[in-house]
PDB file of C-alpha atoms in Angstrom:
ATOM      1  CA  MET A   3      -0.048  -0.317   0.057  1.00 61.00           C
ATOM      2  CA  GLY A   4       1.245   3.495  -0.136  1.00 87.00           C
ATOM      3  CA  LEU A   5      -0.300   6.437  -2.866  1.00 94.00           C
ATOM      4  CA  HIS A   6      -2.553   6.029  -5.689  1.00 93.00           C
ATOM      5  CA  SER A   7      -1.591   9.495  -7.023  1.00 95.00           C
ATOM      6  CA  ALA A   8      -0.182  13.166  -6.255  1.00 96.00           C
ATOM      7  CA  THR A   9      -1.791  16.525  -7.418  1.00 97.00           C
ATOM      8  CA  TRP A  10       0.081  20.006  -7.025  1.00 97.00           C
ATOM      9  CA  ARG A  11      -1.365  23.319  -7.171  1.00 97.00           C
ATOM     10  CA  VAL A  12      -0.677  26.988  -7.638  1.00 95.00           C
ATOM     11  CA  HIS A  13      -3.130  29.997  -7.793  1.00 93.00           C
ATOM     12  CA  ALA A  14      -1.222  32.601  -9.905  1.00 91.00           C
ATOM     13  CA  SER A  15      -1.535  36.253  -9.819  1.00 89.00           C
ATOM     14  CA  ALA A  16      -1.449  38.168 -13.301  1.00 86.00           C
ATOM     15  CA  VAL A  17       1.948  39.529 -12.370  1.00 88.00           C
ATOM     16  CA  ASP A  18       3.737  35.966 -11.482  1.00 90.00           C
ATOM     17  CA  ASP A  19       5.762  34.405 -13.656  1.00 91.00           C
ATOM     18  CA  LEU A  20       3.940  31.493 -14.695  1.00 92.00           C
ATOM     19  CA  GLY A  21       7.083  30.033 -16.409  1.00 93.00           C
ATOM     20  CA  LEU A  22       8.969  29.675 -13.373  1.00 94.00           C
ATOM     21  CA  LEU A  23       6.070  28.416 -11.328  1.00 95.00           C
ATOM     22  CA  GLU A  24       5.386  25.560 -13.985  1.00 94.00           C
ATOM     23  CA  GLY A  25       8.985  24.438 -13.886  1.00 94.00           C
ATOM     24  CA  SER A  26       8.935  24.415 -10.212  1.00 94.00           C
ATOM     25  CA  LEU A  27       5.943  22.622 -10.005  1.00 95.00           C
ATOM     26  CA  ARG A  28       7.103  19.920 -13.158  1.00 94.00           C
ATOM     27  CA  TRP A  29      10.161  19.328 -10.403  1.00 94.00           C
ATOM     28  CA  LEU A  30       7.925  19.023  -7.300  1.00 94.00           C
ATOM     29  CA  ALA A  31       5.771  16.445  -9.153  1.00 94.00           C
ATOM     30  CA  GLY A  32       8.640  15.012 -10.913  1.00 90.00           C
ATOM     31  CA  ASP A  33       9.142  12.983 -14.416  1.00 80.00           C
ATOM     32  CA  GLY A  34       5.480  12.193 -16.412  1.00 84.00           C
ATOM     33  CA  CYS A  35       3.388  14.728 -14.893  1.00 92.00           C
ATOM     34  CA  GLU A  36       0.669  15.851 -16.765  1.00 95.00           C
ATOM     35  CA  LEU A  37       0.788  20.195 -16.547  1.00 95.00           C
ATOM     36  CA  THR A  38      -2.305  22.035 -17.072  1.00 95.00           C
ATOM     37  CA  THR A  39      -3.319  25.686 -16.749  1.00 94.00           C
ATOM     38  CA  GLU A  40      -6.791  27.126 -16.477  1.00 93.00           C
ATOM     39  CA  ARG A  41      -7.080  30.868 -16.718  1.00 91.00           C
ATOM     40  CA  GLY A  42      -9.907  32.665 -14.595  1.00 86.00           C
ATOM     41  CA  LYS A  43     -10.845  35.261 -12.263  1.00 84.00           C
ATOM     42  CA  SER A  44     -10.161  35.424  -8.512  1.00 79.00           C
ATOM     43  CA  TRP A  45     -12.956  35.641  -6.024  1.00 77.00           C
ATOM     44  CA  HIS A  46     -12.312  39.565  -6.338  1.00 81.00           C
ATOM     45  CA  GLY A  47     -12.553  39.561 -10.160  1.00 80.00           C
ATOM     46  CA  SER A  48      -8.507  40.035 -11.113  1.00 84.00           C
ATOM     47  CA  PRO A  49      -7.240  37.652 -13.373  1.00 88.00           C
ATOM     48  CA  GLN A  50      -5.720  34.442 -12.268  1.00 91.00           C
ATOM     49  CA  THR A  51      -4.128  31.073 -13.462  1.00 93.00           C
ATOM     50  CA  ILE A  52      -4.318  27.710 -12.034  1.00 95.00           C
ATOM     51  CA  ILE A  53      -1.477  25.573 -12.651  1.00 96.00           C
ATOM     52  CA  GLN A  54      -1.742  21.962 -11.952  1.00 97.00           C
ATOM     53  CA  ALA A  55       0.895  19.121 -12.089  1.00 97.00           C
ATOM     54  CA  ARG A  56      -0.701  15.494 -11.463  1.00 97.00           C
ATOM     55  CA  VAL A  57       1.070  12.339 -11.161  1.00 96.00           C
ATOM     56  CA  SER A  58      -1.187   9.399 -11.641  1.00 93.00           C
ATOM     57  CA  ARG A  59       1.410   6.452 -11.313  1.00 93.00           C
ATOM     58  CA  LYS A  60       1.830   5.108  -8.057  1.00 93.00           C
ATOM     59  CA  LYS A  61       5.534   5.265  -7.904  1.00 93.00           C
ATOM     60  CA  ALA A  62       5.840   8.281  -9.374  1.00 94.00           C
ATOM     61  CA  ALA A  63       3.079   9.664  -6.402  1.00 95.00           C
ATOM     62  CA  ARG A  64       5.616   8.206  -4.091  1.00 94.00           C
ATOM     63  CA  GLU A  65       8.466  10.005  -5.805  1.00 94.00           C
ATOM     64  CA  SER A  66       6.872  13.358  -5.683  1.00 95.00           C
ATOM     65  CA  LEU A  67       6.268  12.905  -2.061  1.00 95.00           C
ATOM     66  CA  ALA A  68      10.090  12.119  -1.342  1.00 94.00           C
ATOM     67  CA  ARG A  69      10.892  15.607  -3.047  1.00 94.00           C
ATOM     68  CA  LEU A  70       9.539  17.069  -0.022  1.00 95.00           C
ATOM     69  CA  GLY A  71      12.911  16.256   1.619  1.00 94.00           C
ATOM     70  CA  GLY A  72      13.657  14.228   4.820  1.00 93.00           C
ATOM     71  CA  ALA A  73      13.504  16.851   7.405  1.00 93.00           C
ATOM     72  CA  ALA A  74       9.571  18.078   5.959  1.00 94.00           C
ATOM     73  CA  LEU A  75       8.819  14.170   5.706  1.00 95.00           C
ATOM     74  CA  ALA A  76      10.109  13.879   9.512  1.00 94.00           C
ATOM     75  CA  SER A  77       8.273  16.728  10.459  1.00 93.00           C
ATOM     76  CA  LEU A  78       4.905  15.656   9.214  1.00 93.00           C
ATOM     77  CA  VAL A  79       5.136  12.214  11.099  1.00 93.00           C
ATOM     78  CA  GLU A  80       6.148  14.597  13.974  1.00 93.00           C
ATOM     79  CA  GLU A  81       3.230  16.582  14.112  1.00 91.00           C
ATOM     80  CA  GLY A  82       0.604  14.020  13.181  1.00 91.00           C
ATOM     81  CA  LEU A  83      -0.840  13.144   9.895  1.00 92.00           C
ATOM     82  CA  ALA A  84      -4.124  12.577  10.760  1.00 92.00           C
ATOM     83  CA  LYS A  85      -5.003  16.144  11.081  1.00 93.00           C
ATOM     84  CA  ARG A  86      -4.120  16.485   7.323  1.00 95.00           C
ATOM     85  CA  ILE A  87      -5.800  13.389   6.109  1.00 95.00           C
ATOM     86  CA  ASP A  88      -9.548  13.988   5.036  1.00 95.00           C
ATOM     87  CA  GLU A  89     -12.391  11.553   4.433  1.00 93.00           C
ATOM     88  CA  ASP A  90     -11.534  10.763   0.784  1.00 94.00           C
ATOM     89  CA  LYS A  91      -8.142   9.476   2.020  1.00 95.00           C
ATOM     90  CA  VAL A  92      -6.350  12.335   0.935  1.00 97.00           C
ATOM     91  CA  MET A  93      -3.359  14.027   2.668  1.00 97.00           C
ATOM     92  CA  HIS A  94      -2.802  17.874   2.025  1.00 96.00           C
ATOM     93  CA  VAL A  95       0.137  19.681   2.516  1.00 96.00           C
ATOM     94  CA  ARG A  96       0.992  22.978   1.538  1.00 95.00           C
ATOM     95  CA  VAL A  97       4.831  24.300   0.506  1.00 95.00           C
ATOM     96  CA  ASP A  98       6.207  27.709   0.708  1.00 94.00           C
ATOM     97  CA  LEU A  99       6.017  28.961  -3.054  1.00 94.00           C
ATOM     98  CA  ALA A 100       8.575  31.756  -2.640  1.00 92.00           C
ATOM     99  CA  LYS A 101      11.010  29.027  -1.120  1.00 93.00           C
ATOM    100  CA  LEU A 102       9.941  26.657  -4.260  1.00 94.00           C
ATOM    101  CA  VAL A 103      10.669  28.774  -6.761  1.00 93.00           C
ATOM    102  CA  GLN A 104      14.452  29.268  -5.411  1.00 93.00           C
ATOM    103  CA  GLY A 105      15.102  25.336  -5.250  1.00 90.00           C
ATOM    104  CA  LYS A 106      14.164  24.612  -1.831  1.00 92.00           C
ATOM    105  CA  VAL A 107      11.180  22.942  -0.177  1.00 93.00           C
ATOM    106  CA  ARG A 108       9.329  24.153   3.171  1.00 94.00           C
ATOM    107  CA  LEU A 109       6.056  23.426   4.537  1.00 94.00           C
ATOM    108  CA  SER A 110       4.377  26.247   5.397  1.00 91.00           C
ATOM    109  CA  PRO A 111       3.290  26.919   8.829  1.00 84.00           C
ATOM    110  CA  ASP A 112      -0.520  26.854   9.972  1.00 80.00           C
ATOM    111  CA  GLY A 113      -1.878  30.086   9.354  1.00 77.00           C
ATOM    112  CA  HIS A 114       0.966  31.175   6.632  1.00 78.00           C
ATOM    113  CA  SER A 115      -0.440  33.829   4.459  1.00 79.00           C
ATOM    114  CA  GLY A 116       2.088  33.634   1.812  1.00 85.00           C
ATOM    115  CA  ALA A 117       1.732  31.941  -1.383  1.00 90.00           C
ATOM    116  CA  THR A 118       1.633  28.484  -1.374  1.00 93.00           C
ATOM    117  CA  ALA A 119       1.722  25.130  -3.910  1.00 95.00           C
ATOM    118  CA  LYS A 120      -0.763  22.622  -2.472  1.00 97.00           C
ATOM    119  CA  GLY A 121      -0.231  19.119  -2.385  1.00 97.00           C
ATOM    120  CA  GLN A 122      -2.954  16.484  -2.385  1.00 97.00           C
ATOM    121  CA  PHE A 123      -1.693  12.702  -2.023  1.00 97.00           C
ATOM    122  CA  LYS A 124      -4.466  10.018  -2.552  1.00 97.00           C
ATOM    123  CA  ILE A 125      -3.758   7.125  -0.074  1.00 96.00           C
ATOM    124  CA  GLU A 126      -4.202   3.975  -1.254  1.00 93.00           C
ATOM    125  CA  ALA A 127      -5.788   2.622   1.889  1.00 89.00           C
ATOM    126  CA  TYR A 128      -8.366  -0.546   1.918  1.00 88.00           C
ATOM    127  CA  PRO A 129     -11.481  -1.098   4.332  1.00 87.00           C
ATOM    128  CA  GLY A 130      -9.865  -2.296   7.844  1.00 87.00           C
ATOM    129  CA  SER A 131      -6.630   0.136   7.313  1.00 89.00           C
ATOM    130  CA  ASP A 132      -6.252   3.436   8.774  1.00 92.00           C
ATOM    131  CA  PRO A 133      -5.052   5.944   6.075  1.00 94.00           C
ATOM    132  CA  ALA A 134      -2.946   7.540   8.913  1.00 93.00           C
ATOM    133  CA  ASP A 135      -0.847   4.489   9.476  1.00 93.00           C
ATOM    134  CA  VAL A 136      -0.498   3.683   5.764  1.00 93.00           C
ATOM    135  CA  MET A 137       1.268   7.381   5.414  1.00 94.00           C
ATOM    136  CA  ASN A 138       3.402   6.842   8.406  1.00 93.00           C
ATOM    137  CA  ASP A 139       4.627   3.776   6.990  1.00 93.00           C
ATOM    138  CA  THR A 140       5.032   5.216   3.470  1.00 94.00           C
ATOM    139  CA  ILE A 141       7.018   8.031   4.975  1.00 94.00           C
ATOM    140  CA  ARG A 142       8.794   6.110   7.173  1.00 92.00           C
ATOM    141  CA  SER A 143      10.154   3.903   4.181  1.00 91.00           C
ATOM    142  CA  LEU A 144      11.065   6.847   2.203  1.00 91.00           C
ATOM    143  CA  LEU A 145      13.203   8.310   5.321  1.00 90.00           C
ATOM    144  CA  SER A 146      15.017   4.799   5.556  1.00 86.00           C
ATOM    145  CA  VAL A 147      16.188   5.060   2.099  1.00 68.00           C
ATOM    146  CA  GLU A 148      17.839   8.665   2.519  1.00 60.00           C
TER     147      GLU A 148
END
């Protein structure tokens, strides 16, 4: 068991460098990601672009999770994964976008008001298994490889 898929999403304003954001998301999602962009308007009416990178293969999703790095993965386990997992067995994380475009991965703390890349990891958990336990095992196996 582990992951089914991973999706990374960024909401970009009209003044953001879309090429830089797309490159950062491609790196974070990993090889073979499907990149889509959708232009629209924000809640307040200003132009925005939603950039999404998705990997649907299990191995690629695991590699995308591993790109968070050992420190971030250890931090996720330490703070408790259950609060990040929803009823659809999806784990949610946010990465500081300013650091990401610099080639660094830092989890955004609760209450962070800056721009973020939002990650969603679909957990491969079946009836009788706890999604948080599955993610703990998956992350611990990634940490033991490093």
